[in-house]
Amino acid sequence: MKKKAGSMFWIIIASVSLVYLSLGLLLYFFQSHIVYQPYKELIGSPQDISLDYEDIAFQASDGTHLHGWFIRAQEPKGVLFFCHGNAGNMSHRLETLRLYNRLGLSIFVFDYRGYGRSKGKPDEKGTYLDAEAAWNYLRTQRKISQD
């Protein structure tokens, strides 16, 4: 009887270990699908909610073509650099953009690679490159200082 109990113990340990390893591998191989949830289609634009905006095209340092909007405030108190998050795209944030605009802020919002009209496939390194490219656009093209 002790021999059967010992065998059963190792079968349970092996089964639990196999399940744990399988889940770990699944998470590893599908992590980008879990973390990045892009939506390609724009569901609206700032024009739909009566905001004055300009379509912006710019490139990341690796050549990826990116898309953003510069939304002007009537009497700007500052500029908000808006990174929208990991799901959807910038068009899903129109109400939030309107709120900040009503507070007197001009806004630069952009889509990461693979989101909205931006090209490429989302990944961690690309996200950093895209944010850096957007920031550089603000500094060089819009002459926005870091202050």
Backbone as JSON Lines, residues from 0, in Angstrom:
{"i":0,"aa":"M","n":[0.82,-1.2,0.0],"ca":[0.0,0.0,0.0],"c":[0.86,1.27,0.0]}
{"i":1,"aa":"K","n":[1.99,1.23,0.73],"ca":[2.89,2.38,0.77],"c":[3.46,2.67,-0.61]}
{"i":2,"aa":"K","n":[3.74,1.61,-1.37],"ca":[4.31,1.78,-2.69],"c":[3.33,2.49,-3.62]}
{"i":3,"aa":"K","n":[2.03,2.13,-3.54],"ca":[1.0,2.78,-4.36],"c":[0.85,4.25,-3.98]}
{"i":4,"aa":"A","n":[0.88,4.53,-2.69],"ca":[0.75,5.92,-2.23],"c":[1.93,6.76,-2.72]}
{"i":5,"aa":"G","n":[3.12,6.17,-2.67],"ca":[4.31,6.87,-3.14],"c":[4.25,7.14,-4.64]}
{"i":6,"aa":"S","n":[3.78,6.17,-5.41],"ca":[3.63,6.34,-6.86],"c":[2.6,7.41,-7.18]}
{"i":7,"aa":"M","n":[1.5,7.37,-6.46],"ca":[0.43,8.35,-6.68],"c":[0.92,9.76,-6.37]}
{"i":8,"aa":"F","n":[1.72,9.89,-5.32],"ca":[2.28,11.18,-4.94],"c":[3.1,11.76,-6.1]}
{"i":9,"aa":"W","n":[3.96,10.95,-6.71],"ca":[4.81,11.42,-7.8],"c":[4.01,11.7,-9.07]}
{"i":10,"aa":"I","n":[2.95,10.95,-9.28],"ca":[2.08,11.22,-10.43],"c":[1.41,12.58,-10.26]}
{"i":11,"aa":"I","n":[0.95,12.86,-9.05],"ca":[0.32,14.16,-8.78],"c":[1.33,15.29,-8.94]}
{"i":12,"aa":"I","n":[2.53,15.11,-8.39],"ca":[3.59,16.14,-8.5],"c":[3.93,16.38,-9.98]}
{"i":13,"aa":"A","n":[4.07,15.3,-10.76],"ca":[4.39,15.43,-12.18],"c":[3.26,16.13,-12.93]}
{"i":14,"aa":"S","n":[2.02,15.79,-12.61],"ca":[0.87,16.4,-13.28],"c":[0.79,17.89,-12.98]}
{"i":15,"aa":"V","n":[0.93,18.26,-11.72],"ca":[0.88,19.67,-11.33],"c":[2.03,20.44,-11.99]}
{"i":16,"aa":"S","n":[3.21,19.82,-12.01],"ca":[4.37,20.47,-12.64],"c":[4.15,20.67,-14.13]}
{"i":17,"aa":"L","n":[3.57,19.68,-14.79],"ca":[3.29,19.78,-16.22],"c":[2.28,20.9,-16.51]}
{"i":18,"aa":"V","n":[1.23,20.98,-15.7],"ca":[0.23,22.04,-15.87],"c":[0.89,23.41,-15.65]}
{"i":19,"aa":"Y","n":[1.69,23.54,-14.6],"ca":[2.37,24.79,-14.29],"c":[3.3,25.21,-15.43]}
{"i":20,"aa":"L","n":[4.09,24.26,-15.93],"ca":[5.0,24.53,-17.04],"c":[4.23,24.92,-18.3]}
{"i":21,"aa":"S","n":[3.15,24.21,-18.58],"ca":[2.33,24.51,-19.77],"c":[1.74,25.91,-19.7]}
{"i":22,"aa":"L","n":[1.21,26.29,-18.53],"ca":[0.66,27.64,-18.38],"c":[1.73,28.7,-18.54]}
{"i":23,"aa":"G","n":[2.9,28.44,-17.98],"ca":[4.01,29.39,-18.12],"c":[4.42,29.58,-19.57]}
{"i":24,"aa":"L","n":[4.49,28.47,-20.32],"ca":[4.84,28.55,-21.74],"c":[3.76,29.28,-22.54]}
{"i":25,"aa":"L","n":[2.5,29.0,-22.25],"ca":[1.41,29.69,-22.94],"c":[1.47,31.2,-22.7]}
{"i":26,"aa":"L","n":[1.68,31.58,-21.44],"ca":[1.79,33.01,-21.12],"c":[2.97,33.65,-21.84]}
{"i":27,"aa":"Y","n":[4.09,32.94,-21.88],"ca":[5.28,33.48,-22.54],"c":[5.02,33.71,-24.03]}
{"i":28,"aa":"F","n":[4.48,32.7,-24.7],"ca":[4.3,32.81,-26.15],"c":[3.15,33.72,-26.57]}
{"i":29,"aa":"F","n":[2.19,33.95,-25.68],"ca":[1.05,34.8,-26.03],"c":[1.05,36.13,-25.29]}
{"i":30,"aa":"Q","n":[2.18,36.47,-24.66],"ca":[2.22,37.69,-23.85],"c":[1.91,38.95,-24.66]}
{"i":31,"aa":"S","n":[2.38,39.02,-25.89],"ca":[2.11,40.25,-26.65],"c":[0.62,40.37,-26.99]}
{"i":32,"aa":"H","n":[-0.07,39.25,-27.15],"ca":[-1.52,39.3,-27.4],"c":[-2.28,39.68,-26.14]}
{"i":33,"aa":"I","n":[-1.71,39.37,-25.0],"ca":[-2.34,39.71,-23.72],"c":[-2.1,41.19,-23.4]}
{"i":34,"aa":"V","n":[-0.87,41.63,-23.59],"ca":[-0.49,43.0,-23.23],"c":[-1.0,44.02,-24.25]}
{"i":35,"aa":"Y","n":[-0.81,43.74,-25.53],"ca":[-1.17,44.69,-26.58],"c":[-2.47,44.25,-27.23]}
{"i":36,"aa":"Q","n":[-3.46,45.14,-27.18],"ca":[-4.78,44.85,-27.75],"c":[-5.17,45.98,-28.7]}
{"i":37,"aa":"P","n":[-4.49,46.03,-29.85],"ca":[-4.74,47.14,-30.78],"c":[-6.08,47.0,-31.51]}
{"i":38,"aa":"Y","n":[-6.6,48.15,-31.9],"ca":[-7.82,48.22,-32.71],"c":[-7.47,49.11,-33.89]}
{"i":39,"aa":"K","n":[-7.56,48.59,-35.1],"ca":[-7.11,49.33,-36.29],"c":[-8.08,50.42,-36.74]}
{"i":40,"aa":"E","n":[-9.36,50.16,-36.63],"ca":[-10.35,51.1,-37.17],"c":[-10.57,52.28,-36.21]}
{"i":41,"aa":"L","n":[-10.5,53.49,-36.76],"ca":[-10.82,54.68,-35.97],"c":[-12.35,54.8,-35.9]}
{"i":42,"aa":"I","n":[-12.87,54.97,-34.7],"ca":[-14.33,55.05,-34.54],"c":[-14.83,56.49,-34.56]}
{"i":43,"aa":"G","n":[-13.93,57.43,-34.69],"ca":[-14.3,58.84,-34.73],"c":[-13.05,59.69,-34.83]}
{"i":44,"aa":"S","n":[-13.26,60.99,-34.82],"ca":[-12.14,61.93,-34.84],"c":[-12.52,63.13,-33.98]}
{"i":45,"aa":"P","n":[-11.55,63.97,-33.64],"ca":[-11.87,65.17,-32.86],"c":[-12.91,66.06,-33.54]}
{"i":46,"aa":"Q","n":[-12.96,66.03,-34.85],"ca":[-13.95,66.83,-35.58],"c":[-15.37,66.42,-35.18]}
{"i":47,"aa":"D","n":[-15.58,65.14,-34.88],"ca":[-16.91,64.65,-34.5],"c":[-17.43,65.3,-33.21]}
{"i":48,"aa":"I","n":[-16.5,65.78,-32.39],"ca":[-16.91,66.43,-31.13],"c":[-16.5,67.9,-31.13]}
{"i":49,"aa":"S","n":[-16.39,68.46,-32.32],"ca":[-16.13,69.9,-32.54],"c":[-14.82,70.39,-31.95]}
{"i":50,"aa":"L","n":[-13.77,69.57,-32.04],"ca":[-12.45,70.01,-31.6],"c":[-11.6,70.36,-32.83]}
{"i":51,"aa":"D","n":[-10.84,71.45,-32.7],"ca":[-9.94,71.89,-33.75],"c":[-8.68,71.02,-33.69]}
{"i":52,"aa":"Y","n":[-8.4,70.29,-34.76],"ca":[-7.25,69.38,-34.72],"c":[-6.56,69.3,-36.07]}
{"i":53,"aa":"E","n":[-5.38,68.71,-36.02],"ca":[-4.59,68.49,-37.22],"c":[-4.12,67.03,-37.21]}
{"i":54,"aa":"D","n":[-4.28,66.34,-38.35],"ca":[-3.73,64.99,-38.5],"c":[-2.22,65.1,-38.62]}
{"i":55,"aa":"I","n":[-1.5,64.27,-37.89],"ca":[-0.05,64.32,-37.89],"c":[0.51,62.97,-38.33]}
{"i":56,"aa":"A","n":[1.44,62.99,-39.25],"ca":[2.18,61.79,-39.66],"c":[3.64,62.0,-39.27]}
{"i":57,"aa":"F","n":[4.24,61.01,-38.64],"ca":[5.65,61.09,-38.25],"c":[6.21,59.68,-38.22]}
{"i":58,"aa":"Q","n":[7.52,59.56,-38.03],"ca":[8.17,58.25,-38.05],"c":[8.96,58.01,-36.79]}
{"i":59,"aa":"A","n":[8.96,56.74,-36.37],"ca":[9.84,56.32,-35.28],"c":[11.26,56.19,-35.84]}
{"i":60,"aa":"S","n":[12.24,56.08,-34.97],"ca":[13.63,56.01,-35.43],"c":[13.94,54.77,-36.26]}
{"i":61,"aa":"D","n":[13.1,53.74,-36.17],"ca":[13.3,52.54,-37.01],"c":[12.53,52.63,-38.32]}
{"i":62,"aa":"G","n":[11.94,53.79,-38.61],"ca":[11.24,54.01,-39.87],"c":[9.76,53.69,-39.87]}
{"i":63,"aa":"T","n":[9.22,53.22,-38.75],"ca":[7.79,52.89,-38.68],"c":[6.96,54.16,-38.78]}
{"i":64,"aa":"H","n":[5.97,54.15,-39.67],"ca":[5.08,55.3,-39.87],"c":[4.01,55.32,-38.78]}
{"i":65,"aa":"L","n":[3.88,56.47,-38.14],"ca":[2.94,56.64,-37.02],"c":[1.95,57.76,-37.32]}
{"i":66,"aa":"H","n":[0.84,57.71,-36.62],"ca":[-0.24,58.69,-36.84],"c":[-0.66,59.28,-35.5]}
{"i":67,"aa":"G","n":[-0.91,60.58,-35.5],"ca":[-1.38,61.24,-34.29],"c":[-2.28,62.41,-34.62]}
{"i":68,"aa":"W","n":[-2.79,63.02,-33.57],"ca":[-3.6,64.24,-33.7],"c":[-3.01,65.31,-32.8]}
{"i":69,"aa":"F","n":[-2.94,66.53,-33.3],"ca":[-2.64,67.67,-32.45],"c":[-3.93,68.46,-32.32]}
{"i":70,"aa":"I","n":[-4.46,68.51,-31.11],"ca":[-5.74,69.17,-30.84],"c":[-5.43,70.5,-30.16]}
{"i":71,"aa":"R","n":[-5.87,71.59,-30.77],"ca":[-5.57,72.92,-30.26],"c":[-6.62,73.39,-29.26]}
{"i":72,"aa":"A","n":[-6.15,74.01,-28.2],"ca":[-7.05,74.69,-27.26],"c":[-7.23,76.12,-27.76]}
{"i":73,"aa":"Q","n":[-8.38,76.72,-27.44],"ca":[-8.62,78.1,-27.88],"c":[-7.65,79.07,-27.24]}
{"i":74,"aa":"E","n":[-7.46,78.94,-25.94],"ca":[-6.48,79.75,-25.21],"c":[-5.61,78.8,-24.41]}
{"i":75,"aa":"P","n":[-4.57,78.24,-25.05],"ca":[-3.8,77.17,-24.42],"c":[-3.07,77.58,-23.15]}
{"i":76,"aa":"K","n":[-3.23,76.75,-22.12],"ca":[-2.5,76.91,-20.87],"c":[-1.28,76.0,-20.84]}
{"i":77,"aa":"G","n":[-1.21,75.09,-21.79],"ca":[-0.12,74.14,-21.87],"c":[-0.44,73.09,-22.92]}
{"i":78,"aa":"V","n":[0.48,72.14,-23.06],"ca":[0.3,71.05,-24.01],"c":[0.4,69.73,-23.25]}
{"i":79,"aa":"L","n":[-0.57,68.87,-23.48],"ca":[-0.59,67.54,-22.86],"c":[-0.07,66.53,-23.87]}
{"i":80,"aa":"F","n":[0.94,65.76,-23.47],"ca":[1.47,64.65,-24.27],"c":[0.72,63.41,-23.81]}
{"i":81,"aa":"F","n":[-0.18,62.91,-24.64],"ca":[-1.15,61.89,-24.24],"c":[-0.8,60.54,-24.87]}
{"i":82,"aa":"C","n":[-0.41,59.58,-24.04],"ca":[-0.17,58.19,-24.47],"c":[-1.39,57.39,-24.02]}
{"i":83,"aa":"H","n":[-2.14,56.82,-24.96],"ca":[-3.48,56.33,-24.65],"c":[-3.59,55.0,-23.93]}
{"i":84,"aa":"G","n":[-2.57,54.21,-23.83],"ca":[-2.7,52.92,-23.14],"c":[-2.56,51.75,-24.09]}
{"i":85,"aa":"N","n":[-2.86,50.56,-23.6],"ca":[-2.54,49.34,-24.35],"c":[-3.68,48.77,-25.18]}
{"i":86,"aa":"A","n":[-4.88,49.29,-25.08],"ca":[-6.01,48.7,-25.81],"c":[-6.72,49.77,-26.64]}
{"i":87,"aa":"G","n":[-7.38,49.33,-27.7],"ca":[-8.13,50.26,-28.54],"c":[-7.2,51.11,-29.38]}
{"i":88,"aa":"N","n":[-7.53,52.37,-29.53],"ca":[-6.67,53.35,-30.2],"c":[-7.09,54.74,-29.72]}
{"i":89,"aa":"M","n":[-6.47,55.76,-30.24],"ca":[-6.73,57.11,-29.73],"c":[-8.16,57.56,-29.95]}
{"i":90,"aa":"S","n":[-8.84,57.02,-30.95],"ca":[-10.23,57.43,-31.19],"c":[-11.17,56.95,-30.08]}
{"i":91,"aa":"H","n":[-10.72,55.98,-29.31],"ca":[-11.52,55.51,-28.17],"c":[-11.4,56.44,-26.96]}
{"i":92,"aa":"R","n":[-10.6,57.48,-27.07],"ca":[-10.36,58.4,-25.95],"c":[-10.92,59.79,-26.22]}
{"i":93,"aa":"L","n":[-11.83,59.92,-27.16],"ca":[-12.33,61.24,-27.55],"c":[-12.94,62.01,-26.39]}
{"i":94,"aa":"E","n":[-13.71,61.37,-25.55],"ca":[-14.33,62.09,-24.43],"c":[-13.28,62.6,-23.45]}
{"i":95,"aa":"T","n":[-12.25,61.79,-23.21],"ca":[-11.16,62.22,-22.34],"c":[-10.41,63.39,-22.96]}
{"i":96,"aa":"L","n":[-10.19,63.32,-24.27],"ca":[-9.51,64.41,-24.97],"c":[-10.32,65.7,-24.9]}
{"i":97,"aa":"R","n":[-11.63,65.58,-25.04],"ca":[-12.5,66.77,-24.95],"c":[-12.4,67.39,-23.55]}
{"i":98,"aa":"L","n":[-12.37,66.56,-22.53],"ca":[-12.27,67.06,-21.15],"c":[-10.98,67.86,-20.96]}
{"i":99,"aa":"Y","n":[-9.85,67.3,-21.37],"ca":[-8.58,68.02,-21.23],"c":[-8.57,69.3,-22.07]}
{"i":100,"aa":"N","n":[-9.16,69.25,-23.24],"ca":[-9.23,70.43,-24.09],"c":[-10.06,71.53,-23.43]}
{"i":101,"aa":"R","n":[-11.15,71.16,-22.8],"ca":[-11.99,72.15,-22.09],"c":[-11.26,72.77,-20.9]}
{"i":102,"aa":"L","n":[-10.26,72.05,-20.38],"ca":[-9.45,72.59,-19.29],"c":[-8.38,73.56,-19.8]}
{"i":103,"aa":"G","n":[-8.35,73.77,-21.12],"ca":[-7.42,74.74,-21.7],"c":[-6.12,74.14,-22.19]}
{"i":104,"aa":"L","n":[-6.1,72.84,-22.4],"ca":[-4.88,72.2,-22.86],"c":[-4.95,71.84,-24.34]}
{"i":105,"aa":"S","n":[-3.89,72.16,-25.06],"ca":[-3.7,71.58,-26.38],"c":[-3.19,70.17,-26.11]}
{"i":106,"aa":"I","n":[-3.45,69.24,-27.03],"ca":[-3.14,67.84,-26.77],"c":[-2.46,67.24,-27.99]}
{"i":107,"aa":"F","n":[-1.37,66.51,-27.74],"ca":[-0.81,65.67,-28.79],"c":[-1.03,64.23,-28.36]}
{"i":108,"aa":"V","n":[-1.85,63.52,-29.13],"ca":[-2.15,62.11,-28.88],"c":[-1.74,61.34,-30.14]}
{"i":109,"aa":"F","n":[-1.25,60.14,-29.96],"ca":[-0.8,59.35,-31.11],"c":[-1.11,57.88,-30.87]}
{"i":110,"aa":"D","n":[-1.13,57.14,-31.95],"ca":[-1.29,55.69,-31.87],"c":[0.06,55.02,-32.0]}
{"i":111,"aa":"Y","n":[0.31,54.06,-31.11],"ca":[1.52,53.25,-31.2],"c":[1.45,52.4,-32.47]}
{"i":112,"aa":"R","n":[2.57,51.84,-32.85],"ca":[2.62,50.94,-34.01],"c":[1.59,49.82,-33.84]}
{"i":113,"aa":"G","n":[0.86,49.56,-34.93],"ca":[-0.16,48.51,-34.92],"c":[-1.52,48.97,-34.45]}
{"i":114,"aa":"Y","n":[-1.62,50.18,-33.93],"ca":[-2.89,50.74,-33.45],"c":[-3.39,51.78,-34.45]}
{"i":115,"aa":"G","n":[-4.71,51.84,-34.65],"ca":[-5.28,52.86,-35.53],"c":[-4.62,52.86,-36.9]}
{"i":116,"aa":"R","n":[-4.22,54.04,-37.37],"ca":[-3.6,54.17,-38.69],"c":[-2.08,54.06,-38.65]}
{"i":117,"aa":"S","n":[-1.51,53.79,-37.48],"ca":[-0.06,53.59,-37.39],"c":[0.31,52.21,-37.92]}
{"i":118,"aa":"K","n":[1.42,52.14,-38.61],"ca":[1.87,50.88,-39.22],"c":[2.63,50.04,-38.19]}
{"i":119,"aa":"G","n":[2.97,48.82,-38.58],"ca":[3.8,47.96,-37.75],"c":[3.01,47.04,-36.83]}
{"i":120,"aa":"K","n":[3.76,46.35,-35.98],"ca":[3.2,45.39,-35.03],"c":[3.64,45.81,-33.63]}
{"i":121,"aa":"P","n":[2.72,45.86,-32.67],"ca":[3.1,46.33,-31.34],"c":[4.04,45.37,-30.6]}
{"i":122,"aa":"D","n":[5.01,45.96,-29.93],"ca":[5.88,45.22,-29.02],"c":[6.5,46.23,-28.05]}
{"i":123,"aa":"E","n":[7.18,45.74,-27.03],"ca":[7.68,46.63,-25.99],"c":[8.69,47.64,-26.54]}
{"i":124,"aa":"K","n":[9.68,47.16,-27.27],"ca":[10.7,48.07,-27.8],"c":[10.07,49.13,-28.71]}
{"i":125,"aa":"G","n":[9.13,48.7,-29.56],"ca":[8.46,49.63,-30.46],"c":[7.67,50.69,-29.72]}
{"i":126,"aa":"T","n":[7.06,50.31,-28.6],"ca":[6.3,51.26,-27.8],"c":[7.2,52.39,-27.3]}
{"i":127,"aa":"Y","n":[8.41,52.03,-26.85],"ca":[9.36,53.05,-26.41],"c":[9.8,53.94,-27.57]}
{"i":128,"aa":"L","n":[10.09,53.31,-28.72],"ca":[10.5,54.09,-29.89],"c":[9.39,55.05,-30.34]}
{"i":129,"aa":"D","n":[8.14,54.58,-30.28],"ca":[7.01,55.4,-30.72],"c":[6.81,56.6,-29.79]}
{"i":130,"aa":"A","n":[6.88,56.36,-28.49],"ca":[6.72,57.46,-27.53],"c":[7.85,58.48,-27.69]}
{"i":131,"aa":"E","n":[9.06,57.98,-27.9],"ca":[10.2,58.88,-28.11],"c":[10.01,59.7,-29.39]}
{"i":132,"aa":"A","n":[9.54,59.06,-30.46],"ca":[9.32,59.78,-31.72],"c":[8.23,60.84,-31.56]}
{"i":133,"aa":"A","n":[7.18,60.51,-30.83],"ca":[6.1,61.48,-30.6],"c":[6.62,62.67,-29.79]}
{"i":134,"aa":"W","n":[7.4,62.38,-28.76],"ca":[7.97,63.45,-27.94],"c":[8.89,64.33,-28.79]}
{"i":135,"aa":"N","n":[9.72,63.69,-29.62],"ca":[10.62,64.45,-30.5],"c":[9.84,65.31,-31.48]}
{"i":136,"aa":"Y","n":[8.71,64.81,-31.97],"ca":[7.86,65.61,-32.86],"c":[7.41,66.88,-32.13]}
{"i":137,"aa":"L","n":[6.94,66.72,-30.9],"ca":[6.49,67.9,-30.13],"c":[7.62,68.91,-29.95]}
{"i":138,"aa":"R","n":[8.8,68.42,-29.61],"ca":[9.93,69.32,-29.35],"c":[10.42,70.01,-30.62]}
{"i":139,"aa":"T","n":[10.52,69.26,-31.72],"ca":[11.14,69.83,-32.92],"c":[10.14,70.51,-33.85]}
{"i":140,"aa":"Q","n":[9.0,69.92,-34.07],"ca":[8.03,70.47,-35.02],"c":[7.11,71.51,-34.38]}
{"i":141,"aa":"R","n":[6.75,71.28,-33.13],"ca":[5.84,72.21,-32.43],"c":[6.58,73.15,-31.49]}
{"i":142,"aa":"K","n":[7.88,72.94,-31.37],"ca":[8.73,73.79,-30.52],"c":[8.22,73.83,-29.07]}
{"i":143,"aa":"I","n":[7.82,72.67,-28.57],"ca":[7.34,72.56,-27.19],"c":[8.53,72.21,-26.31]}
{"i":144,"aa":"S","n":[8.76,72.97,-25.26],"ca":[9.88,72.69,-24.37],"c":[9.47,71.65,-23.33]}
{"i":145,"aa":"Q","n":[10.46,71.13,-22.65],"ca":[10.22,70.09,-21.64],"c":[9.52,70.65,-20.41]}
{"i":146,"aa":"D","n":[9.59,71.93,-20.21],"ca":[8.97,72.56,-19.04],"c":[7.51,72.57,-19.25]}
